[in-house]
mmCIF file of C-alpha atoms in Angstrom:
data_model
loop_
_atom_site.group_PDB
_atom_site.id
_atom_site.type_symbol
_atom_site.label_atom_id
_atom_site.label_comp_id
_atom_site.label_asym_id
_atom_site.label_seq_id
_atom_site.Cartn_x
_atom_site.Cartn_y
_atom_site.Cartn_z
ATOM 1 C CA MET D 1 -41.125 6.988 18.280
ATOM 2 C CA PHE D 2 -43.073 5.759 15.237
ATOM 3 C CA PRO D 3 -43.817 6.208 11.865
ATOM 4 C CA THR D 4 -46.099 8.840 10.339
ATOM 5 C CA HIS D 5 -46.863 8.226 7.398
ATOM 6 C CA ARG D 6 -47.619 4.127 6.929
ATOM 7 C CA PRO D 7 -47.462 3.013 3.378
ATOM 8 C CA ARG D 8 -48.532 -0.783 4.838
ATOM 9 C CA ARG D 9 -52.386 0.760 5.484
ATOM 10 C CA LEU D 10 -53.295 -0.028 2.621
ATOM 11 C CA ARG D 11 -51.848 -3.658 1.438
ATOM 12 C CA GLN D 12 -54.256 -4.677 4.570
ATOM 13 C CA HIS D 13 -57.106 -6.155 2.826
ATOM 14 C CA PRO D 14 -57.227 -6.953 -0.471
ATOM 15 C CA GLN D 15 -60.152 -5.011 -1.567
ATOM 16 C CA LEU D 16 -58.597 -2.011 -0.383
ATOM 17 C CA ARG D 17 -55.189 -2.792 -2.775
ATOM 18 C CA ARG D 18 -57.748 -3.238 -5.310
ATOM 19 C CA MET D 19 -59.101 -0.084 -4.828
ATOM 20 C CA VAL D 20 -55.435 1.619 -5.649
ATOM 21 C CA GLN D 21 -53.440 -0.053 -7.773
ATOM 22 C CA GLU D 22 -52.020 2.180 -10.928
ATOM 23 C CA THR D 23 -52.121 -0.521 -12.927
ATOM 24 C CA LEU D 24 -54.392 -3.065 -15.028
ATOM 25 C CA VAL D 25 -54.083 -5.919 -17.329
ATOM 26 C CA THR D 26 -57.481 -6.898 -19.367
ATOM 27 C CA GLN D 27 -58.547 -8.980 -22.175
ATOM 28 C CA ALA D 28 -58.559 -5.435 -23.867
ATOM 29 C CA ASP D 29 -54.345 -4.886 -23.906
ATOM 30 C CA LEU D 30 -53.489 -8.455 -25.598
ATOM 31 C CA ILE D 31 -52.726 -9.593 -29.471
ATOM 32 C CA TYR D 32 -52.231 -13.886 -30.127
ATOM 33 C CA PRO D 33 -49.887 -14.370 -32.465
ATOM 34 C CA LEU D 34 -50.850 -16.681 -34.924
ATOM 35 C CA PHE D 35 -48.346 -18.978 -37.497
ATOM 36 C CA ALA D 36 -50.636 -19.707 -41.093
ATOM 37 C CA VAL D 37 -48.701 -23.448 -42.922
ATOM 38 C CA PRO D 38 -50.878 -24.766 -46.308
ATOM 39 C CA GLY D 39 -52.741 -27.636 -45.474
ATOM 40 C CA ASN D 40 -56.041 -28.701 -44.169
ATOM 41 C CA GLN D 41 -56.330 -29.878 -40.818
ATOM 42 C CA VAL D 42 -52.452 -29.435 -39.512
ATOM 43 C CA ALA D 43 -51.493 -28.218 -36.044
ATOM 44 C CA LYS D 44 -47.370 -29.244 -35.947
ATOM 45 C CA GLU D 45 -46.610 -28.043 -31.418
ATOM 46 C CA VAL D 46 -44.092 -25.732 -32.144
ATOM 47 C CA SER D 47 -40.963 -28.137 -29.982
ATOM 48 C CA SER D 48 -38.870 -24.248 -28.855
ATOM 49 C CA MET D 49 -42.378 -22.906 -27.616
ATOM 50 C CA PRO D 50 -44.613 -25.044 -25.948
ATOM 51 C CA GLY D 51 -49.230 -24.240 -26.650
ATOM 52 C CA VAL D 52 -48.295 -22.787 -30.051
ATOM 53 C CA TYR D 53 -48.797 -23.973 -32.814
ATOM 54 C CA GLN D 54 -48.222 -23.791 -37.412
ATOM 55 C CA LEU D 55 -51.485 -24.094 -38.348
ATOM 56 C CA SER D 56 -53.743 -24.080 -41.091
ATOM 57 C CA ILE D 57 -55.460 -21.843 -42.122
ATOM 58 C CA ASP D 58 -58.773 -24.278 -41.195
ATOM 59 C CA LYS D 59 -57.422 -24.682 -37.992
ATOM 60 C CA ILE D 60 -56.774 -20.667 -37.803
ATOM 61 C CA VAL D 61 -60.232 -20.253 -38.384
ATOM 62 C CA GLU D 62 -60.957 -22.281 -35.122
ATOM 63 C CA GLU D 63 -57.998 -20.958 -33.502
ATOM 64 C CA ALA D 64 -59.235 -17.589 -33.787
ATOM 65 C CA LYS D 65 -63.216 -18.499 -33.035
ATOM 66 C CA GLU D 66 -61.924 -19.510 -29.893
ATOM 67 C CA VAL D 67 -59.198 -16.314 -28.955
ATOM 68 C CA TYR D 68 -62.872 -13.703 -29.495
ATOM 69 C CA ASP D 69 -64.215 -15.832 -26.905
ATOM 70 C CA LEU D 70 -62.243 -15.027 -24.398
ATOM 71 C CA GLY D 71 -62.345 -11.411 -25.423
ATOM 72 C CA ILE D 72 -59.067 -10.780 -27.459
ATOM 73 C CA PRO D 73 -59.051 -8.210 -29.270
ATOM 74 C CA ALA D 74 -57.133 -8.857 -32.122
ATOM 75 C CA VAL D 75 -54.958 -11.784 -33.798
ATOM 76 C CA ILE D 76 -51.434 -10.665 -35.939
ATOM 77 C CA LEU D 77 -51.001 -13.192 -38.867
ATOM 78 C CA PHE D 78 -47.814 -15.046 -39.708
ATOM 79 C CA GLY D 79 -47.122 -17.678 -42.636
ATOM 80 C CA ILE D 80 -45.153 -19.212 -43.843
ATOM 81 C CA PRO D 81 -45.756 -19.887 -48.161
ATOM 82 C CA ASP D 82 -45.398 -23.599 -49.957
ATOM 83 C CA GLU D 83 -42.307 -21.842 -51.807
ATOM 84 C CA LYS D 84 -39.624 -19.627 -51.317
ATOM 85 C CA ASP D 85 -37.224 -17.355 -53.738
ATOM 86 C CA THR D 86 -35.473 -14.486 -53.781
ATOM 87 C CA ASP D 87 -38.366 -11.871 -54.608
ATOM 88 C CA ALA D 88 -41.402 -13.110 -51.413
ATOM 89 C CA THR D 89 -43.209 -13.870 -54.303
ATOM 90 C CA GLY D 90 -45.770 -15.510 -51.896
ATOM 91 C CA ALA D 91 -45.561 -12.135 -49.653
ATOM 92 C CA TRP D 92 -47.427 -10.243 -52.315
ATOM 93 C CA HIS D 93 -49.092 -12.730 -54.334
ATOM 94 C CA ASP D 94 -52.454 -12.547 -53.978
ATOM 95 C CA CYS D 95 -53.031 -16.366 -52.580
ATOM 96 C CA GLY D 96 -50.900 -16.118 -50.320
ATOM 97 C CA ILE D 97 -51.323 -17.742 -47.646
ATOM 98 C CA VAL D 98 -51.562 -14.595 -44.989
ATOM 99 C CA GLN D 99 -54.179 -13.320 -47.318
ATOM 100 C CA LYS D 100 -55.509 -16.497 -47.792
ATOM 101 C CA ALA D 101 -55.041 -16.724 -43.682
ATOM 102 C CA THR D 102 -56.731 -13.182 -43.088
ATOM 103 C CA THR D 103 -59.918 -13.517 -45.764
ATOM 104 C CA ALA D 104 -60.686 -16.590 -43.826
ATOM 105 C CA VAL D 105 -60.388 -15.223 -40.897
ATOM 106 C CA LYS D 106 -63.235 -12.193 -41.542
ATOM 107 C CA GLU D 107 -65.292 -14.036 -42.908
ATOM 108 C CA ALA D 108 -65.687 -16.221 -39.825
ATOM 109 C CA VAL D 109 -65.100 -13.571 -36.860
ATOM 110 C CA PRO D 110 -65.796 -9.888 -38.263
ATOM 111 C CA ASP D 111 -65.379 -8.425 -34.919
ATOM 112 C CA LEU D 112 -62.098 -9.395 -34.020
ATOM 113 C CA MET D 113 -59.400 -7.532 -35.888
ATOM 114 C CA VAL D 114 -57.069 -8.617 -38.534
ATOM 115 C CA ILE D 115 -53.395 -7.452 -38.026
ATOM 116 C CA VAL D 116 -50.802 -8.802 -40.501
ATOM 117 C CA ASP D 117 -47.229 -9.039 -40.270
ATOM 118 C CA THR D 118 -45.756 -7.167 -43.081
ATOM 119 C CA CYS D 119 -41.906 -8.286 -44.764
ATOM 120 C CA LEU D 120 -40.481 -10.426 -46.400
ATOM 121 C CA CYS D 121 -38.003 -12.766 -43.769
ATOM 122 C CA GLU D 122 -40.405 -16.204 -43.922
ATOM 123 C CA TYR D 123 -40.609 -15.709 -47.379
ATOM 124 C CA THR D 124 -36.835 -15.925 -48.609
ATOM 125 C CA SER D 125 -34.905 -18.594 -50.263
ATOM 126 C CA HIS D 126 -32.315 -16.485 -48.221
ATOM 127 C CA GLY D 127 -34.351 -15.815 -44.479
ATOM 128 C CA HIS D 128 -33.687 -12.609 -44.886
ATOM 129 C CA CYS D 129 -36.169 -9.326 -44.875
ATOM 130 C CA GLY D 130 -35.466 -8.146 -48.434
ATOM 131 C CA TYR D 131 -33.866 -8.445 -51.519
ATOM 132 C CA LEU D 132 -29.578 -9.074 -51.503
ATOM 133 C CA GLU D 133 -27.101 -7.895 -54.002
ATOM 134 C CA VAL D 134 -26.241 -10.990 -56.390
ATOM 135 C CA GLY D 135 -23.480 -12.868 -54.724
ATOM 136 C CA ASP D 136 -23.584 -11.720 -51.097
ATOM 137 C CA LEU D 137 -23.426 -13.646 -48.337
ATOM 138 C CA SER D 138 -22.751 -11.467 -45.535
ATOM 139 C CA GLY D 139 -27.042 -10.353 -45.054
ATOM 140 C CA ARG D 140 -26.991 -6.606 -46.298
ATOM 141 C CA VAL D 141 -30.248 -4.699 -47.059
ATOM 142 C CA LEU D 142 -30.380 -3.827 -50.337
ATOM 143 C CA ASN D 143 -33.579 -0.144 -48.676
ATOM 144 C CA ASP D 144 -35.639 1.148 -51.442
ATOM 145 C CA PRO D 145 -35.456 -2.137 -53.510
ATOM 146 C CA THR D 146 -36.960 -2.981 -50.543
ATOM 147 C CA LEU D 147 -39.391 -0.831 -50.800
ATOM 148 C CA GLU D 148 -41.077 -1.682 -53.285
ATOM 149 C CA LEU D 149 -41.439 -5.850 -52.461
ATOM 150 C CA LEU D 150 -43.621 -3.888 -48.651
ATOM 151 C CA LYS D 151 -45.157 -1.203 -50.717
ATOM 152 C CA LYS D 152 -46.963 -3.915 -52.344
ATOM 153 C CA THR D 153 -47.272 -6.702 -49.946
ATOM 154 C CA ALA D 154 -49.043 -4.587 -47.634
ATOM 155 C CA VAL D 155 -51.388 -3.683 -50.865
ATOM 156 C CA ALA D 156 -51.643 -6.631 -51.503
ATOM 157 C CA GLN D 157 -53.618 -7.699 -47.688
ATOM 158 C CA ALA D 158 -55.067 -4.772 -47.535
ATOM 159 C CA ASN D 159 -56.813 -6.013 -50.121
ATOM 160 C CA ALA D 160 -57.221 -9.368 -48.590
ATOM 161 C CA GLY D 161 -58.678 -8.122 -45.490
ATOM 162 C CA ALA D 162 -56.322 -6.302 -43.289
ATOM 163 C CA ASP D 163 -57.184 -4.822 -40.455
ATOM 164 C CA ILE D 164 -53.695 -3.153 -39.652
ATOM 165 C CA ILE D 165 -50.733 -3.514 -41.544
ATOM 166 C CA ALA D 166 -47.337 -4.432 -39.391
ATOM 167 C CA PRO D 167 -43.912 -3.786 -40.644
ATOM 168 C CA SER D 168 -41.492 -5.001 -39.643
ATOM 169 C CA GLY D 169 -37.777 -5.576 -41.322
ATOM 170 C CA MET D 170 -36.714 -2.042 -40.150
ATOM 171 C CA MET D 171 -36.355 -0.938 -43.295
ATOM 172 C CA ASP D 172 -35.467 3.158 -43.686
ATOM 173 C CA GLY D 173 -38.755 5.306 -45.515
ATOM 174 C CA PHE D 174 -40.451 1.744 -45.121
ATOM 175 C CA VAL D 175 -43.285 3.304 -42.891
ATOM 176 C CA GLN D 176 -43.234 6.403 -45.748
ATOM 177 C CA ALA D 177 -43.457 3.327 -48.944
ATOM 178 C CA ILE D 178 -46.320 1.478 -47.160
ATOM 179 C CA ARG D 179 -48.969 4.243 -46.628
ATOM 180 C CA ALA D 180 -47.573 5.076 -50.006
ATOM 181 C CA GLY D 181 -48.811 2.562 -51.894
ATOM 182 C CA LEU D 182 -51.551 2.178 -48.876
ATOM 183 C CA ASP D 183 -53.791 6.000 -50.146
ATOM 184 C CA GLU D 184 -53.056 5.090 -53.770
ATOM 185 C CA SER D 185 -54.601 2.089 -53.971
ATOM 186 C CA GLY D 186 -57.271 3.609 -52.022
ATOM 187 C CA PHE D 187 -56.605 2.578 -47.663
ATOM 188 C CA GLU D 188 -55.654 5.622 -46.629
ATOM 189 C CA ASP D 189 -58.190 4.476 -42.955
ATOM 190 C CA MET D 190 -55.578 1.695 -42.666
ATOM 191 C CA PRO D 191 -53.117 2.278 -39.801
ATOM 192 C CA ILE D 192 -49.932 0.992 -39.637
ATOM 193 C CA LEU D 193 -48.855 -0.491 -36.357
ATOM 194 C CA SER D 194 -44.932 -0.017 -37.191
ATOM 195 C CA TYR D 195 -41.905 -2.211 -35.444
ATOM 196 C CA ALA D 196 -40.342 1.480 -34.872
ATOM 197 C CA ALA D 197 -37.680 -0.194 -32.205
ATOM 198 C CA LYS D 198 -37.511 -3.638 -33.542
ATOM 199 C CA TYR D 199 -34.239 -4.842 -31.500
ATOM 200 C CA ALA D 200 -32.037 -7.486 -33.121
ATOM 201 C CA SER D 201 -32.372 -9.374 -29.914
ATOM 202 C CA ALA D 202 -31.588 -13.101 -29.535
ATOM 203 C CA TYR D 203 -35.182 -13.796 -28.385
ATOM 204 C CA TYR D 204 -36.066 -14.548 -31.655
ATOM 205 C CA GLY D 205 -34.783 -17.848 -31.178
ATOM 206 C CA PRO D 206 -37.234 -19.888 -30.997
ATOM 207 C CA PHE D 207 -39.125 -18.001 -33.439
ATOM 208 C CA ARG D 208 -37.088 -19.118 -36.651
ATOM 209 C CA ASP D 209 -38.193 -22.775 -36.363
ATOM 210 C CA ALA D 210 -42.632 -20.730 -35.709
ATOM 211 C CA ALA D 211 -42.375 -18.754 -38.528
ATOM 212 C CA GLU D 212 -38.932 -21.204 -40.398
ATOM 213 C CA SER D 213 -37.281 -17.882 -41.325
ATOM 214 C CA ALA D 214 -33.676 -18.455 -40.096
ATOM 215 C CA PRO D 215 -31.305 -16.570 -42.326
ATOM 216 C CA GLN D 216 -29.478 -18.827 -44.057
ATOM 217 C CA PHE D 217 -26.713 -16.899 -43.602
ATOM 218 C CA GLY D 218 -25.321 -13.246 -42.197
ATOM 219 C CA ASP D 219 -27.103 -11.983 -39.914
ATOM 220 C CA ARG D 220 -30.533 -9.227 -39.559
ATOM 221 C CA ARG D 221 -27.462 -6.876 -37.726
ATOM 222 C CA THR D 222 -27.130 -4.807 -41.023
ATOM 223 C CA TYR D 223 -30.907 -3.620 -40.740
ATOM 224 C CA GLN D 224 -32.247 -4.636 -36.646
ATOM 225 C CA MET D 225 -31.428 -2.403 -33.646
ATOM 226 C CA ASP D 226 -28.064 -3.154 -31.939
ATOM 227 C CA PRO D 227 -29.485 -4.464 -28.587
ATOM 228 C CA ALA D 228 -27.265 -1.145 -26.627
ATOM 229 C CA ASN D 229 -29.056 1.375 -28.342
ATOM 230 C CA GLY D 230 -31.583 3.918 -26.039
ATOM 231 C CA THR D 231 -31.749 6.699 -27.511
ATOM 232 C CA GLU D 232 -31.701 5.486 -30.953
ATOM 233 C CA ALA D 233 -34.856 4.474 -30.527
ATOM 234 C CA LEU D 234 -36.014 7.529 -29.856
ATOM 235 C CA LYS D 235 -35.006 8.462 -33.328
ATOM 236 C CA GLU D 236 -36.289 5.763 -34.975
ATOM 237 C CA ILE D 237 -39.865 6.586 -33.499
ATOM 238 C CA GLU D 238 -39.170 10.588 -34.551
ATOM 239 C CA LEU D 239 -38.852 9.631 -38.358
ATOM 240 C CA ASP D 240 -41.776 6.842 -38.198
ATOM 241 C CA ILE D 241 -44.167 8.859 -36.362
ATOM 242 C CA ALA D 242 -43.221 12.259 -39.618
ATOM 243 C CA GLU D 243 -43.631 9.134 -42.271
ATOM 244 C CA GLY D 244 -47.428 8.080 -41.627
ATOM 245 C CA ALA D 245 -47.406 5.722 -37.800
ATOM 246 C CA ASP D 246 -50.462 5.131 -36.225
ATOM 247 C CA MET D 247 -48.328 3.021 -33.874
ATOM 248 C CA LEU D 248 -45.313 1.696 -32.339
ATOM 249 C CA MET D 249 -44.270 -1.013 -31.563
ATOM 250 C CA VAL D 250 -41.302 -1.724 -29.083
ATOM 251 C CA LYS D 251 -40.030 -5.592 -29.911
ATOM 252 C CA PRO D 252 -37.931 -7.492 -27.200
ATOM 253 C CA ALA D 253 -40.763 -5.798 -24.803
ATOM 254 C CA LEU D 254 -38.699 -8.169 -21.103
ATOM 255 C CA ALA D 255 -35.171 -6.900 -21.368
ATOM 256 C CA TYR D 256 -36.456 -3.837 -23.110
ATOM 257 C CA MET D 257 -39.279 -2.405 -20.949
ATOM 258 C CA ASP D 258 -36.391 1.900 -20.255
ATOM 259 C CA ILE D 259 -37.170 1.788 -23.743
ATOM 260 C CA ILE D 260 -41.009 1.092 -23.714
ATOM 261 C CA TRP D 261 -41.261 3.930 -21.909
ATOM 262 C CA ARG D 262 -38.791 6.307 -23.175
ATOM 263 C CA VAL D 263 -41.272 5.592 -26.564
ATOM 264 C CA LYS D 264 -44.163 6.564 -24.669
ATOM 265 C CA GLN D 265 -42.600 10.068 -22.500
ATOM 266 C CA ALA D 266 -41.611 11.199 -26.548
ATOM 267 C CA THR D 267 -45.492 10.320 -27.838
ATOM 268 C CA ASN D 268 -49.777 10.249 -27.442
ATOM 269 C CA LEU D 269 -49.607 7.185 -30.067
ATOM 270 C CA PRO D 270 -49.618 3.269 -28.635
ATOM 271 C CA VAL D 271 -48.069 1.641 -27.708
ATOM 272 C CA ALA D 272 -47.733 -1.981 -28.211
ATOM 273 C CA ALA D 273 -44.680 -4.312 -26.650
ATOM 274 C CA TYR D 274 -44.191 -8.112 -28.253
ATOM 275 C CA ASN D 275 -43.607 -10.712 -25.982
ATOM 276 C CA VAL D 276 -41.160 -12.470 -27.581
ATOM 277 C CA SER D 277 -40.891 -16.418 -28.153
ATOM 278 C CA GLY D 278 -37.779 -16.021 -26.406
ATOM 279 C CA GLU D 279 -39.053 -14.775 -23.644
ATOM 280 C CA TYR D 280 -42.415 -16.411 -23.579
ATOM 281 C CA ALA D 281 -39.976 -19.878 -24.245
ATOM 282 C CA MET D 282 -38.708 -19.550 -20.748
ATOM 283 C CA VAL D 283 -41.400 -18.424 -18.819
ATOM 284 C CA LYS D 284 -42.588 -22.465 -20.703
ATOM 285 C CA ALA D 285 -39.666 -24.183 -19.331
ATOM 286 C CA ALA D 286 -38.410 -23.334 -16.075
ATOM 287 C CA ALA D 287 -42.912 -23.881 -15.611
ATOM 288 C CA LEU D 288 -43.104 -27.233 -16.844
ATOM 289 C CA ASN D 289 -40.162 -28.011 -14.555
ATOM 290 C CA GLY D 290 -41.830 -26.690 -11.158
ATOM 291 C CA TRP D 291 -39.350 -23.961 -10.746
ATOM 292 C CA ILE D 292 -41.607 -21.712 -11.182
ATOM 293 C CA ASP D 293 -45.582 -20.525 -10.784
ATOM 294 C CA GLU D 294 -46.638 -20.163 -14.337
ATOM 295 C CA GLN D 295 -49.574 -18.393 -13.206
ATOM 296 C CA LYS D 296 -48.375 -15.262 -11.497
ATOM 297 C CA VAL D 297 -45.325 -15.204 -13.430
ATOM 298 C CA VAL D 298 -47.663 -14.531 -16.485
ATOM 299 C CA MET D 299 -49.509 -12.254 -14.842
ATOM 300 C CA GLU D 300 -47.132 -10.346 -12.784
ATOM 301 C CA THR D 301 -45.114 -9.384 -16.243
ATOM 302 C CA MET D 302 -48.092 -8.471 -18.344
ATOM 303 C CA THR D 303 -48.562 -6.216 -15.657
ATOM 304 C CA SER D 304 -44.911 -4.343 -16.118
ATOM 305 C CA PHE D 305 -45.448 -4.542 -19.275
ATOM 306 C CA LYS D 306 -48.424 -2.284 -19.184
ATOM 307 C CA ARG D 307 -45.971 0.113 -16.369
ATOM 308 C CA SER D 308 -44.202 0.433 -18.014
ATOM 309 C CA GLY D 309 -45.487 2.665 -20.612
ATOM 310 C CA ALA D 310 -47.359 -0.124 -23.002
ATOM 311 C CA ASP D 311 -51.607 0.132 -24.745
ATOM 312 C CA LEU D 312 -50.867 -2.858 -26.261
ATOM 313 C CA ILE D 313 -49.588 -6.579 -25.347
ATOM 314 C CA LEU D 314 -48.028 -8.908 -28.040
ATOM 315 C CA THR D 315 -48.297 -12.366 -26.656
ATOM 316 C CA TYR D 316 -48.163 -16.057 -27.163
ATOM 317 C CA HIS D 317 -49.875 -15.665 -23.040
ATOM 318 C CA ALA D 318 -52.340 -13.886 -24.685
ATOM 319 C CA LYS D 319 -54.999 -17.249 -24.457
ATOM 320 C CA ASP D 320 -54.083 -18.358 -20.639
ATOM 321 C CA VAL D 321 -54.368 -14.439 -19.248
ATOM 322 C CA ALA D 322 -57.342 -13.858 -20.672
ATOM 323 C CA ARG D 323 -58.330 -17.067 -18.727
ATOM 324 C CA TRP D 324 -56.809 -15.896 -15.723
ATOM 325 C CA LEU D 325 -58.257 -12.838 -16.471
ATOM 326 C CA GLY D 326 -62.111 -14.333 -16.563
#
């Protein structure tokens, strides 16, 4: 008449629940995104991302020190240049904004890992991730010429002191091209964190405010993945692994935890999940309206990313999560 098995027995006490907890989030799992802009003493809040700022390099350094003191092991840097052009000069120039920010952070906080976003959309006048045909208004990026720009960008970032190169443009062969460029320049030990499964997602909207990288025309569906496709992600990661990727990323994360799981099951490499701007903005908006408990929702989400297979989590919540973890 009575149940033989009673799973509730292991839920009766907080310490017992802690003892049998399967998934644990720690500060070491977190990567904090930062947006570097020209100027001095600049801290401009992104209107669609409360609590996230465009920061001048002096402010980036202050933020990096705080991040390190919170026990977060890494930041990822994005840059907004003074000027944009069709050759994405600001991405690969030795004095590019990300290069200068990287050097400044490494000088100030040597033990903080600096990951650099290796893409071109923030630096092109049209907002796409590479070269376009002259007169093209569709946004179809020319793949192979763009690989040369990505190679130059990665080498410049490595020369500036970056610890990890993270190419995000979803060009075919971009990992192989960057790996070759790094190796030829003496950076054989530089890891590549590939945005291996990056979807053409509506969740990126606020990021484009932060990075000032919205396409001026067309969209990115000819190079980013269709949200309807899952098996294609496995093909993408297989190619990136063969080309020399050391870590793999799934982006976005919240609506793609099935992809995180499938990627993790298909590889022994570390898997990162990018908790993107739209996911952050939705939580922030609901919290500011008093509709949800922000801390509980964020921590549940972080735990879910880990449970789905993520080894690393890129998130704008990182500083809050680190504080909540104590």
